mmCIF file of C-alpha atoms and ligand atoms in Angstrom:
data_model
loop_
_atom_site.group_PDB
_atom_site.id
_atom_site.type_symbol
_atom_site.label_atom_id
_atom_site.label_comp_id
_atom_site.label_asym_id
_atom_site.label_seq_id
_atom_site.Cartn_x
_atom_site.Cartn_y
_atom_site.Cartn_z
ATOM 1 C CA UNK A 22 5.040 23.654 12.159
ATOM 2 C CA UNK A 23 3.227 24.663 16.052
ATOM 3 C CA UNK A 24 3.780 22.213 18.127
ATOM 4 C CA UNK A 25 2.612 22.119 22.001
ATOM 5 C CA UNK A 26 3.638 19.843 24.415
ATOM 6 C CA UNK A 27 0.262 19.157 26.632
ATOM 7 C CA UNK A 28 -0.654 17.142 29.396
ATOM 8 C CA UNK A 29 -4.286 15.142 29.204
ATOM 9 C CA UNK A 30 -5.907 12.783 32.179
ATOM 10 C CA UNK A 31 -6.843 9.853 31.613
ATOM 11 C CA UNK A 32 -10.193 10.928 32.474
ATOM 12 C CA UNK A 33 -10.640 13.766 29.817
ATOM 13 C CA UNK A 34 -9.086 11.747 27.406
ATOM 14 C CA UNK A 35 -12.119 8.654 27.722
ATOM 15 C CA UNK A 36 -14.632 11.165 27.761
ATOM 16 C CA UNK A 37 -17.342 10.543 25.568
ATOM 17 C CA UNK A 38 -15.380 7.553 23.832
ATOM 18 C CA UNK A 39 -17.250 6.313 21.533
ATOM 19 C CA UNK A 40 -16.926 3.227 19.322
ATOM 20 C CA UNK A 41 -18.998 3.350 16.515
ATOM 21 C CA UNK A 42 -16.944 0.249 14.338
ATOM 22 C CA UNK A 43 -16.343 1.041 10.860
ATOM 23 C CA UNK A 44 -17.926 4.666 11.305
ATOM 24 C CA UNK A 45 -15.138 5.428 13.492
ATOM 25 C CA UNK A 46 -13.640 5.719 17.285
ATOM 26 C CA UNK A 47 -14.158 8.940 18.701
ATOM 27 C CA UNK A 48 -12.918 10.304 22.473
ATOM 28 C CA UNK A 49 -11.919 13.646 24.505
ATOM 29 C CA UNK A 50 -15.503 14.862 24.339
ATOM 30 C CA UNK A 51 -16.147 13.860 20.936
ATOM 31 C CA UNK A 52 -13.478 16.039 20.210
ATOM 32 C CA UNK A 53 -10.788 13.733 19.320
ATOM 33 C CA UNK A 54 -10.805 11.382 15.903
ATOM 34 C CA UNK A 55 -8.878 7.900 17.640
ATOM 35 C CA UNK A 56 -9.443 6.270 14.453
ATOM 36 C CA UNK A 57 -11.359 7.772 11.881
ATOM 37 C CA UNK A 58 -13.875 5.976 10.101
ATOM 38 C CA UNK A 59 -13.037 3.037 7.863
ATOM 39 C CA UNK A 60 -9.129 3.113 8.678
ATOM 40 C CA UNK A 61 -8.144 -0.463 9.859
ATOM 41 C CA UNK A 62 -8.865 -2.152 13.035
ATOM 42 C CA UNK A 63 -7.707 -2.345 16.606
ATOM 43 C CA UNK A 64 -4.357 -4.032 16.059
ATOM 44 C CA UNK A 65 -2.631 -4.468 19.767
ATOM 45 C CA UNK A 66 -2.244 -7.990 21.339
ATOM 46 C CA UNK A 67 -3.465 -8.706 24.899
ATOM 47 C CA UNK A 68 -0.261 -8.488 25.720
ATOM 48 C CA UNK A 69 0.615 -5.007 24.444
ATOM 49 C CA UNK A 70 -3.061 -3.764 25.811
ATOM 50 C CA UNK A 71 -2.428 -5.135 29.385
ATOM 51 C CA UNK A 72 1.473 -3.719 29.223
ATOM 52 C CA UNK A 73 -0.419 0.390 28.842
ATOM 53 C CA UNK A 74 -2.611 -0.265 31.992
ATOM 54 C CA UNK A 75 0.316 -1.773 33.677
ATOM 55 C CA UNK A 76 2.471 1.393 32.663
ATOM 56 C CA UNK A 77 -0.128 3.501 34.255
ATOM 57 C CA UNK A 78 -1.411 1.657 37.264
ATOM 58 C CA UNK A 79 2.409 2.097 37.915
ATOM 59 C CA UNK A 80 2.613 5.621 37.381
ATOM 60 C CA UNK A 81 5.424 4.858 34.826
ATOM 61 C CA UNK A 82 5.359 7.201 31.862
ATOM 62 C CA UNK A 83 3.599 6.411 28.589
ATOM 63 C CA UNK A 84 5.493 7.381 25.571
ATOM 64 C CA UNK A 85 4.781 10.958 23.966
ATOM 65 C CA UNK A 86 1.438 10.197 21.766
ATOM 66 C CA UNK A 87 0.717 13.411 18.582
ATOM 67 C CA UNK A 88 -2.516 14.436 17.719
ATOM 68 C CA UNK A 89 -2.766 17.054 14.753
ATOM 69 C CA UNK A 90 -5.476 19.810 15.295
ATOM 70 C CA UNK A 91 -7.550 19.685 12.202
ATOM 71 C CA UNK A 92 -8.509 22.709 10.225
ATOM 72 C CA UNK A 93 -12.125 23.149 11.130
ATOM 73 C CA UNK A 94 -11.563 22.076 14.359
ATOM 74 C CA UNK A 95 -10.952 19.279 16.393
ATOM 75 C CA UNK A 96 -7.925 16.556 16.399
ATOM 76 C CA UNK A 97 -6.577 13.607 15.198
ATOM 77 C CA UNK A 98 -4.116 10.676 16.699
ATOM 78 C CA UNK A 99 -1.422 10.516 14.622
ATOM 79 C CA UNK A 100 0.723 8.375 16.425
ATOM 80 C CA UNK A 101 -0.761 6.771 19.640
ATOM 81 C CA UNK A 102 -3.922 5.157 18.467
ATOM 82 C CA UNK A 103 -3.221 1.361 19.834
ATOM 83 C CA UNK A 104 -2.227 2.919 23.175
ATOM 84 C CA UNK A 105 -5.577 5.300 23.352
ATOM 85 C CA UNK A 106 -8.314 2.341 22.530
ATOM 86 C CA UNK A 107 -5.952 0.452 25.126
ATOM 87 C CA UNK A 108 -7.272 2.884 27.626
ATOM 88 C CA UNK A 109 -10.436 3.952 26.280
ATOM 89 C CA UNK A 110 -11.443 0.448 26.075
ATOM 90 C CA UNK A 111 -10.241 -0.344 30.143
ATOM 91 C CA UNK A 112 -12.107 2.427 31.270
ATOM 92 C CA UNK A 113 -15.143 0.872 29.475
ATOM 93 C CA UNK A 114 -14.666 -2.665 31.117
ATOM 94 C CA UNK A 115 -14.091 -3.610 27.569
ATOM 95 C CA UNK A 116 -11.317 -6.049 29.373
ATOM 96 C CA UNK A 117 -9.839 -7.173 32.450
ATOM 97 C CA UNK A 118 -6.206 -6.813 33.618
ATOM 98 C CA UNK A 119 -4.044 -8.524 36.347
ATOM 99 C CA UNK A 120 -3.321 -6.176 39.085
ATOM 100 C CA UNK A 121 -1.420 -7.453 41.932
ATOM 101 C CA UNK A 122 -2.488 -11.156 42.257
ATOM 102 C CA UNK A 123 -6.148 -10.450 41.025
ATOM 103 C CA UNK A 124 -8.392 -9.693 37.744
ATOM 104 C CA UNK A 125 -10.185 -6.562 37.621
ATOM 105 C CA UNK A 126 -12.237 -4.518 35.080
ATOM 106 C CA UNK A 127 -12.089 -1.051 35.372
ATOM 107 C CA UNK A 128 -15.549 -0.834 37.779
ATOM 108 C CA UNK A 129 -14.370 -3.328 39.891
ATOM 109 C CA UNK A 130 -10.912 -1.627 41.326
ATOM 110 C CA UNK A 131 -11.194 0.559 44.707
ATOM 111 C CA UNK A 132 -11.866 3.768 43.888
ATOM 112 C CA UNK A 133 -9.131 5.291 45.019
ATOM 113 C CA UNK A 134 -7.389 2.888 42.030
ATOM 114 C CA UNK A 135 -9.852 4.101 39.581
ATOM 115 C CA UNK A 136 -9.155 7.739 40.185
ATOM 116 C CA UNK A 137 -5.472 6.989 40.355
ATOM 117 C CA UNK A 138 -5.802 5.831 36.487
ATOM 118 C CA UNK A 139 -7.881 9.058 35.630
ATOM 119 C CA UNK A 140 -6.118 11.017 37.101
ATOM 120 C CA UNK A 141 -2.473 9.952 35.232
ATOM 121 C CA UNK A 142 -1.137 12.007 33.136
ATOM 122 C CA UNK A 143 -0.990 11.274 29.149
ATOM 123 C CA UNK A 144 1.843 13.407 27.087
ATOM 124 C CA UNK A 145 0.539 15.553 23.711
ATOM 125 C CA UNK A 146 1.906 16.817 21.074
ATOM 126 C CA UNK A 147 -0.704 18.575 19.654
ATOM 127 C CA UNK A 148 0.745 19.459 15.591
ATOM 128 C CA UNK A 149 -0.806 22.467 14.027
ATOM 129 C CA UNK A 150 1.148 23.490 10.375
ATOM 130 C CA UNK A 151 1.085 23.251 6.930
ATOM 131 C CA UNK A 152 -0.111 19.951 5.092
ATOM 132 C CA UNK A 153 2.878 19.482 3.655
ATOM 133 C CA UNK A 154 4.924 20.553 7.049
ATOM 134 C CA UNK A 155 2.804 18.237 8.977
ATOM 135 C CA UNK A 156 2.778 15.360 6.425
ATOM 136 C CA UNK A 157 7.119 15.954 6.805
ATOM 137 C CA UNK A 158 6.884 15.951 10.409
ATOM 138 C CA UNK A 159 4.513 12.601 10.728
ATOM 139 C CA UNK A 160 6.327 10.476 8.422
ATOM 140 C CA UNK A 161 9.667 11.351 10.636
ATOM 141 C CA UNK A 162 7.413 10.303 13.928
ATOM 142 C CA UNK A 163 5.858 7.803 12.211
ATOM 143 C CA UNK A 164 9.361 5.540 11.985
ATOM 144 C CA UNK A 165 8.756 4.215 16.116
ATOM 145 C CA UNK A 166 5.748 3.387 17.090
ATOM 146 C CA UNK A 167 2.184 2.324 15.697
ATOM 147 C CA UNK A 168 2.875 2.382 12.467
ATOM 148 C CA UNK A 169 0.478 4.108 10.151
ATOM 149 C CA UNK A 170 0.165 3.206 6.107
ATOM 150 C CA UNK A 171 1.447 6.498 3.302
ATOM 151 C CA UNK A 172 -2.291 6.605 2.806
ATOM 152 C CA UNK A 173 -3.275 6.684 6.159
ATOM 153 C CA UNK A 174 -0.522 10.158 7.055
ATOM 154 C CA UNK A 175 -2.499 11.181 4.252
ATOM 155 C CA UNK A 176 -5.864 10.779 4.971
ATOM 156 C CA UNK A 177 -5.176 12.558 8.103
ATOM 157 C CA UNK A 178 -3.054 15.580 6.389
ATOM 158 C CA UNK A 179 -5.899 16.296 3.895
ATOM 159 C CA UNK A 180 -8.609 15.304 5.746
ATOM 160 C CA UNK A 181 -11.596 16.936 5.298
ATOM 161 C CA UNK A 182 -15.354 15.791 2.712
ATOM 162 C CA UNK A 183 -13.644 14.821 0.204
ATOM 163 C CA UNK A 184 -11.337 12.092 1.233
ATOM 164 C CA UNK A 185 -14.164 11.240 4.071
ATOM 165 C CA UNK A 186 -16.523 10.210 0.671
ATOM 166 C CA UNK A 187 -14.146 8.690 -0.897
ATOM 167 C CA UNK A 188 -12.985 6.111 1.911
ATOM 168 C CA UNK A 189 -17.136 4.896 1.442
ATOM 169 C CA UNK A 190 -15.665 3.862 -2.119
ATOM 170 C CA UNK A 191 -12.157 2.476 -1.256
ATOM 171 C CA UNK A 192 -12.042 1.821 2.169
ATOM 172 C CA UNK A 193 -13.893 -0.404 3.948
ATOM 173 C CA UNK A 194 -13.978 -3.933 4.129
ATOM 174 C CA UNK A 195 -16.160 -5.505 1.065
ATOM 175 C CA UNK A 196 -16.818 -1.712 0.346
ATOM 176 C CA UNK A 197 -18.183 -0.915 -4.009
ATOM 177 C CA UNK A 198 -14.384 -0.754 -5.185
ATOM 178 C CA UNK A 199 -13.357 -4.227 -3.515
ATOM 179 C CA UNK A 200 -16.779 -5.988 -5.240
ATOM 180 C CA UNK A 201 -16.601 -4.705 -8.325
ATOM 181 C CA UNK A 202 -12.260 -4.069 -8.453
ATOM 182 C CA UNK A 203 -10.838 -6.885 -6.048
ATOM 183 C CA UNK A 204 -9.913 -9.480 -8.905
ATOM 184 C CA UNK A 205 -7.738 -6.871 -10.233
ATOM 185 C CA UNK A 206 -5.848 -4.604 -7.246
ATOM 186 C CA UNK A 207 -2.890 -5.877 -4.703
ATOM 187 C CA UNK A 208 -3.340 -5.206 -1.297
ATOM 188 C CA UNK A 209 -6.465 -4.368 1.462
ATOM 189 C CA UNK A 210 -9.315 -1.897 1.373
ATOM 190 C CA UNK A 211 -8.874 -1.207 5.110
ATOM 191 C CA UNK A 212 -5.409 -0.077 5.118
ATOM 192 C CA UNK A 213 -6.180 2.174 2.596
ATOM 193 C CA UNK A 214 -3.938 0.984 -0.670
ATOM 194 C CA UNK A 215 -7.224 0.081 -2.917
ATOM 195 C CA UNK A 216 -7.701 4.147 -2.087
ATOM 196 C CA UNK A 217 -4.343 4.769 -2.873
ATOM 197 C CA UNK A 218 -3.788 2.867 -5.699
ATOM 198 C CA UNK A 219 -6.586 4.904 -7.306
ATOM 199 C CA UNK A 220 -5.812 8.435 -6.360
ATOM 200 C CA UNK A 221 -2.113 7.431 -7.951
ATOM 201 C CA UNK A 222 -3.931 6.513 -11.269
ATOM 202 C CA UNK A 223 -6.317 9.493 -11.518
ATOM 203 C CA UNK A 224 -3.288 12.079 -10.588
ATOM 204 C CA UNK A 225 -0.380 9.693 -12.785
ATOM 205 C CA UNK A 226 1.933 9.582 -9.296
ATOM 206 C CA UNK A 227 1.036 12.664 -7.889
ATOM 207 C CA UNK A 228 -1.313 11.471 -5.300
ATOM 208 C CA UNK A 229 -0.507 14.300 -2.680
ATOM 209 C CA UNK A 230 -0.651 17.284 -5.533
ATOM 210 C CA UNK A 231 -4.037 15.778 -6.090
ATOM 211 C CA UNK A 232 -5.650 15.266 -2.874
ATOM 212 C CA UNK A 233 -4.669 18.477 -1.824
ATOM 213 C CA UNK A 234 -6.382 19.908 -5.103
ATOM 214 C CA UNK A 235 -9.822 18.422 -3.973
ATOM 215 C CA UNK A 236 -9.378 18.127 -0.204
ATOM 216 C CA UNK A 237 -12.834 20.593 -0.287
ATOM 217 C CA UNK A 238 -14.251 18.496 -2.598
ATOM 218 C CA UNK A 239 -17.712 18.300 -1.140
ATOM 219 C CA UNK A 240 -17.158 14.698 -2.790
ATOM 220 C CA UNK A 241 -14.836 11.901 -4.482
ATOM 221 C CA UNK A 242 -17.588 11.371 -7.610
ATOM 222 C CA UNK A 243 -15.138 11.742 -10.238
ATOM 223 C CA UNK A 244 -12.415 9.626 -8.411
ATOM 224 C CA UNK A 245 -14.914 6.674 -8.346
ATOM 225 C CA UNK A 246 -16.330 6.782 -11.986
ATOM 226 C CA UNK A 247 -12.576 6.997 -12.929
ATOM 227 C CA UNK A 248 -12.137 3.708 -10.778
ATOM 228 C CA UNK A 249 -15.372 1.898 -12.647
ATOM 229 C CA UNK A 250 -14.343 2.922 -16.542
ATOM 230 C CA UNK A 251 -10.982 1.318 -16.066
ATOM 231 C CA UNK A 252 -12.517 -1.715 -14.066
ATOM 232 C CA UNK A 253 -15.141 -1.625 -17.013
ATOM 233 C CA UNK A 254 -12.266 -1.148 -19.853
ATOM 234 C CA UNK A 255 -10.196 -3.796 -17.958
ATOM 235 C CA UNK A 256 -13.376 -6.327 -18.586
ATOM 236 C CA UNK A 257 -14.550 -5.459 -22.016
ATOM 237 C CA UNK A 258 -10.780 -5.702 -23.134
ATOM 238 C CA UNK A 259 -9.729 -8.825 -21.563
ATOM 239 C CA UNK A 260 -12.761 -10.791 -20.443
ATOM 240 C CA UNK A 261 -11.138 -14.120 -19.829
ATOM 241 C CA UNK A 262 -9.923 -13.695 -16.023
ATOM 242 C CA UNK A 263 -6.844 -15.081 -14.824
ATOM 243 C CA UNK A 264 -5.137 -14.677 -11.729
ATOM 244 C CA UNK A 265 -1.899 -12.736 -13.398
ATOM 245 C CA UNK A 266 -4.663 -9.888 -13.461
ATOM 246 C CA UNK A 267 -4.652 -9.082 -9.843
ATOM 247 C CA UNK A 268 -2.294 -6.209 -8.984
ATOM 248 C CA UNK A 269 -1.251 -5.223 -12.938
ATOM 249 C CA UNK A 270 -0.975 -1.156 -12.877
ATOM 250 C CA UNK A 271 -4.399 -1.213 -14.830
ATOM 251 C CA UNK A 272 -4.658 2.461 -14.562
ATOM 252 C CA UNK A 273 -1.603 2.636 -15.975
ATOM 253 C CA UNK A 274 -2.319 0.802 -19.240
ATOM 254 C CA UNK A 275 -6.333 2.363 -18.882
ATOM 255 C CA UNK A 276 -4.888 6.138 -19.207
ATOM 256 C CA UNK A 277 -2.522 4.972 -22.144
ATOM 257 C CA UNK A 278 -4.592 2.860 -24.318
ATOM 258 C CA UNK A 279 -8.513 4.148 -23.467
ATOM 259 C CA UNK A 280 -8.910 5.863 -26.597
ATOM 260 C CA UNK A 281 -6.687 2.900 -28.804
ATOM 261 C CA UNK A 282 -9.001 0.452 -30.911
ATOM 262 C CA UNK A 283 -9.040 -2.816 -29.205
ATOM 263 C CA UNK A 284 -9.920 -6.146 -30.256
ATOM 264 C CA UNK A 285 -10.225 -8.261 -27.198
ATOM 265 C CA UNK A 286 -10.799 -11.692 -29.259
ATOM 266 C CA UNK A 287 -7.461 -11.314 -31.118
ATOM 267 C CA UNK A 288 -6.195 -9.939 -27.625
ATOM 268 C CA UNK A 289 -7.027 -13.437 -25.953
ATOM 269 C CA UNK A 290 -5.228 -15.569 -28.565
ATOM 270 C CA UNK A 291 -1.910 -13.861 -28.338
ATOM 271 C CA UNK A 292 -2.961 -14.082 -24.680
ATOM 272 C CA UNK A 293 -3.289 -17.956 -24.694
ATOM 273 C CA UNK A 294 -0.670 -18.587 -26.730
ATOM 274 C CA UNK A 295 1.629 -16.538 -24.403
ATOM 275 C CA UNK A 296 0.501 -17.884 -21.456
ATOM 276 C CA UNK A 297 1.880 -21.367 -22.612
ATOM 277 C CA UNK A 298 4.993 -19.994 -23.695
ATOM 278 C CA UNK A 299 7.939 -21.451 -21.215
ATOM 279 C CA UNK A 300 10.073 -18.756 -22.437
ATOM 280 C CA UNK A 301 7.884 -16.172 -20.690
ATOM 281 C CA UNK A 302 8.582 -15.799 -17.035
ATOM 282 C CA UNK A 303 6.724 -13.185 -16.194
ATOM 283 C CA UNK A 304 3.079 -14.059 -17.080
ATOM 284 C CA UNK A 305 1.908 -11.114 -15.365
ATOM 285 C CA UNK A 306 3.823 -8.875 -17.836
ATOM 286 C CA UNK A 307 1.956 -10.620 -21.217
ATOM 287 C CA UNK A 308 -1.110 -8.103 -20.501
ATOM 288 C CA UNK A 309 1.456 -5.011 -21.048
ATOM 289 C CA UNK A 310 3.532 -6.720 -23.582
ATOM 290 C CA UNK A 311 0.154 -7.619 -26.206
ATOM 291 C CA UNK A 312 -0.615 -3.019 -25.524
ATOM 292 C CA UNK A 313 3.072 -1.756 -25.759
ATOM 293 C CA UNK A 314 4.839 -4.562 -27.601
ATOM 294 C CA UNK A 315 7.564 -4.518 -25.657
ATOM 295 C CA UNK A 316 9.750 -7.415 -25.276
ATOM 296 C CA UNK A 317 10.759 -6.260 -21.851
ATOM 297 C CA UNK A 318 7.629 -6.957 -19.786
ATOM 298 C CA UNK A 319 7.907 -10.639 -20.547
ATOM 299 C CA UNK A 320 11.409 -11.211 -18.909
ATOM 300 C CA UNK A 321 12.199 -14.042 -21.940
ATOM 301 C CA UNK A 322 14.083 -16.800 -20.660
ATOM 302 C CA UNK A 323 18.033 -16.296 -20.654
ATOM 303 C CA UNK A 324 20.312 -19.196 -21.549
ATOM 304 C CA UNK A 325 22.156 -20.819 -18.972
ATOM 305 C CA UNK A 326 25.624 -20.820 -17.581
ATOM 306 C CA UNK A 327 26.249 -24.403 -18.924
ATOM 307 C CA UNK A 328 24.280 -23.248 -22.493
ATOM 308 C CA UNK A 329 26.833 -20.129 -23.042
ATOM 309 C CA UNK A 330 29.512 -23.073 -21.603
ATOM 310 C CA UNK A 331 28.428 -24.976 -24.350
ATOM 311 C CA UNK A 332 28.036 -22.538 -27.607
ATOM 312 C CA UNK A 333 31.673 -20.924 -26.290
ATOM 313 C CA UNK A 334 33.553 -24.117 -26.970
ATOM 314 C CA UNK A 335 31.555 -25.322 -30.203
ATOM 315 C CA UNK A 336 32.790 -21.754 -31.382
ATOM 316 C CA UNK A 337 36.384 -22.203 -30.087
ATOM 317 C CA UNK A 338 35.813 -18.830 -28.470
ATOM 318 C CA UNK A 339 35.580 -17.126 -31.948
ATOM 319 C CA UNK A 340 32.784 -14.599 -32.243
ATOM 320 C CA UNK A 341 30.955 -15.054 -35.560
ATOM 321 C CA UNK A 342 30.248 -11.680 -36.321
ATOM 322 C CA UNK A 343 33.565 -10.073 -36.246
ATOM 323 C CA UNK A 344 35.479 -13.134 -36.053
ATOM 324 C CA UNK A 345 37.922 -12.267 -33.233
ATOM 325 C CA UNK A 346 38.868 -14.331 -30.514
ATOM 326 C CA UNK A 347 37.447 -13.658 -26.712
ATOM 327 C CA UNK A 348 37.456 -15.128 -23.387
ATOM 328 C CA UNK A 349 33.613 -16.350 -21.981
ATOM 329 C CA UNK A 350 33.144 -13.464 -20.139
ATOM 330 C CA UNK A 351 33.927 -11.365 -22.426
ATOM 331 C CA UNK A 352 30.998 -12.729 -24.704
ATOM 332 C CA UNK A 353 27.375 -12.744 -24.247
ATOM 333 C CA UNK A 354 24.869 -14.804 -25.860
ATOM 334 C CA UNK A 355 22.106 -14.437 -28.280
ATOM 335 C CA UNK A 356 19.601 -16.107 -29.629
ATOM 336 C CA UNK A 357 20.274 -17.001 -33.358
ATOM 337 C CA UNK A 358 16.443 -17.187 -33.981
ATOM 338 C CA UNK A 359 14.918 -13.954 -32.273
ATOM 339 C CA UNK A 360 12.255 -15.276 -29.268
ATOM 340 C CA UNK A 361 9.874 -12.822 -31.455
ATOM 341 C CA UNK A 362 10.569 -14.619 -34.485
ATOM 342 C CA UNK A 363 9.726 -17.823 -32.792
ATOM 343 C CA UNK A 364 13.259 -18.681 -31.774
ATOM 344 C CA UNK A 365 13.954 -20.717 -28.076
ATOM 345 C CA UNK A 366 16.349 -20.763 -25.177
ATOM 346 C CA UNK A 367 17.369 -23.798 -26.303
ATOM 347 C CA UNK A 368 21.242 -24.744 -26.662
ATOM 348 C CA UNK A 369 20.612 -24.575 -30.486
ATOM 349 C CA UNK A 370 19.443 -21.414 -30.772
ATOM 350 C CA UNK A 371 22.132 -20.599 -28.923
ATOM 351 C CA UNK A 372 25.276 -18.578 -30.274
ATOM 352 C CA UNK A 373 28.214 -16.548 -28.107
ATOM 353 C CA UNK A 374 28.987 -13.243 -29.739
ATOM 354 C CA UNK A 375 31.335 -10.460 -28.548
ATOM 355 C CA UNK A 376 29.874 -7.355 -26.396
ATOM 356 C CA UNK A 377 29.875 -4.987 -29.095
ATOM 357 C CA UNK A 378 28.557 -7.194 -31.597
ATOM 358 C CA UNK A 379 25.847 -7.943 -29.526
ATOM 359 C CA UNK A 380 24.723 -4.777 -28.529
ATOM 360 C CA UNK A 381 25.348 -3.685 -31.683
ATOM 361 C CA UNK A 382 22.845 -6.156 -33.247
ATOM 362 C CA UNK A 383 20.111 -5.290 -30.468
ATOM 363 C CA UNK A 384 20.688 -1.578 -31.222
ATOM 364 C CA UNK A 385 21.255 -0.877 -27.134
HETATM 365 ZN ZN1 ZN B 17 32.081 -9.606 -32.514
#
């Protein structure tokens, strides 16, 4: 990892500044990617923005900023995006700031004040290194200041044709991934959460490996087709939409069950019944359960302390299996008729077993 500290004047930084909205923001004669396409919007409030300009007019130091040196040439802001945009916007008369007793936009400032601002020196670290070195470094510096999400950092490190194309599908407001999958996914497109989820699914959790292998692919068509297959599979397998379907790990289920013959009508009947079952406390787990049949996804309601106490007293502290006496703390509640055979979490269906007998019974 090579890190060089350089001084860049506001004049140099803001030269060639262009805000292309969703298509990105550039400066430094077009060589600096201030906000890559489809990344989140400017989020500083007026006070923070004004503070940046006051710091400069008073010749106080701004904190250092970090730029990544790209393989193919050019730079990308890793830390300092909000400060950079504040400076550039002010130089371009996008807002006014109170200086002394009056409000000024940049072009209305006296010439000498304008010059002072343009000659102000920003301290920039230029970072050059392997992808994994950069990622580790950026994660460390990212702890302070204007935070980038994990996926925003990855997009910067593995920048190239593949990620640019992937963002067209997954990272704009109202992007095609949102239009087709917005009901099934958590998070927001512009914070890169859709893109992160899609890569997580296709790579089975190896996001960085996948991005590095595909960094220089001409496009991200394969990822997009994969994502569409997941959504098609979900809508065909579970055609009745419920709000609990938002945020499920659909890609994980798709990877596991895409080749299994499933009956959507039968599945829907089971789901509807489980949705009404008040002992199923985690409704979103129903979809996973009907595919895997693993009860742990349903969080079956546990017996209350009162129910346990009442059963314990009725049994006079005797474990019905081994017939020994135990303290309440040494026993566990058990469904007499198991939940999957129709037994409810009610006082009548509760009995207390000693720990050993309970573990033996549930095969733990
Ligand atoms: Zn026992």
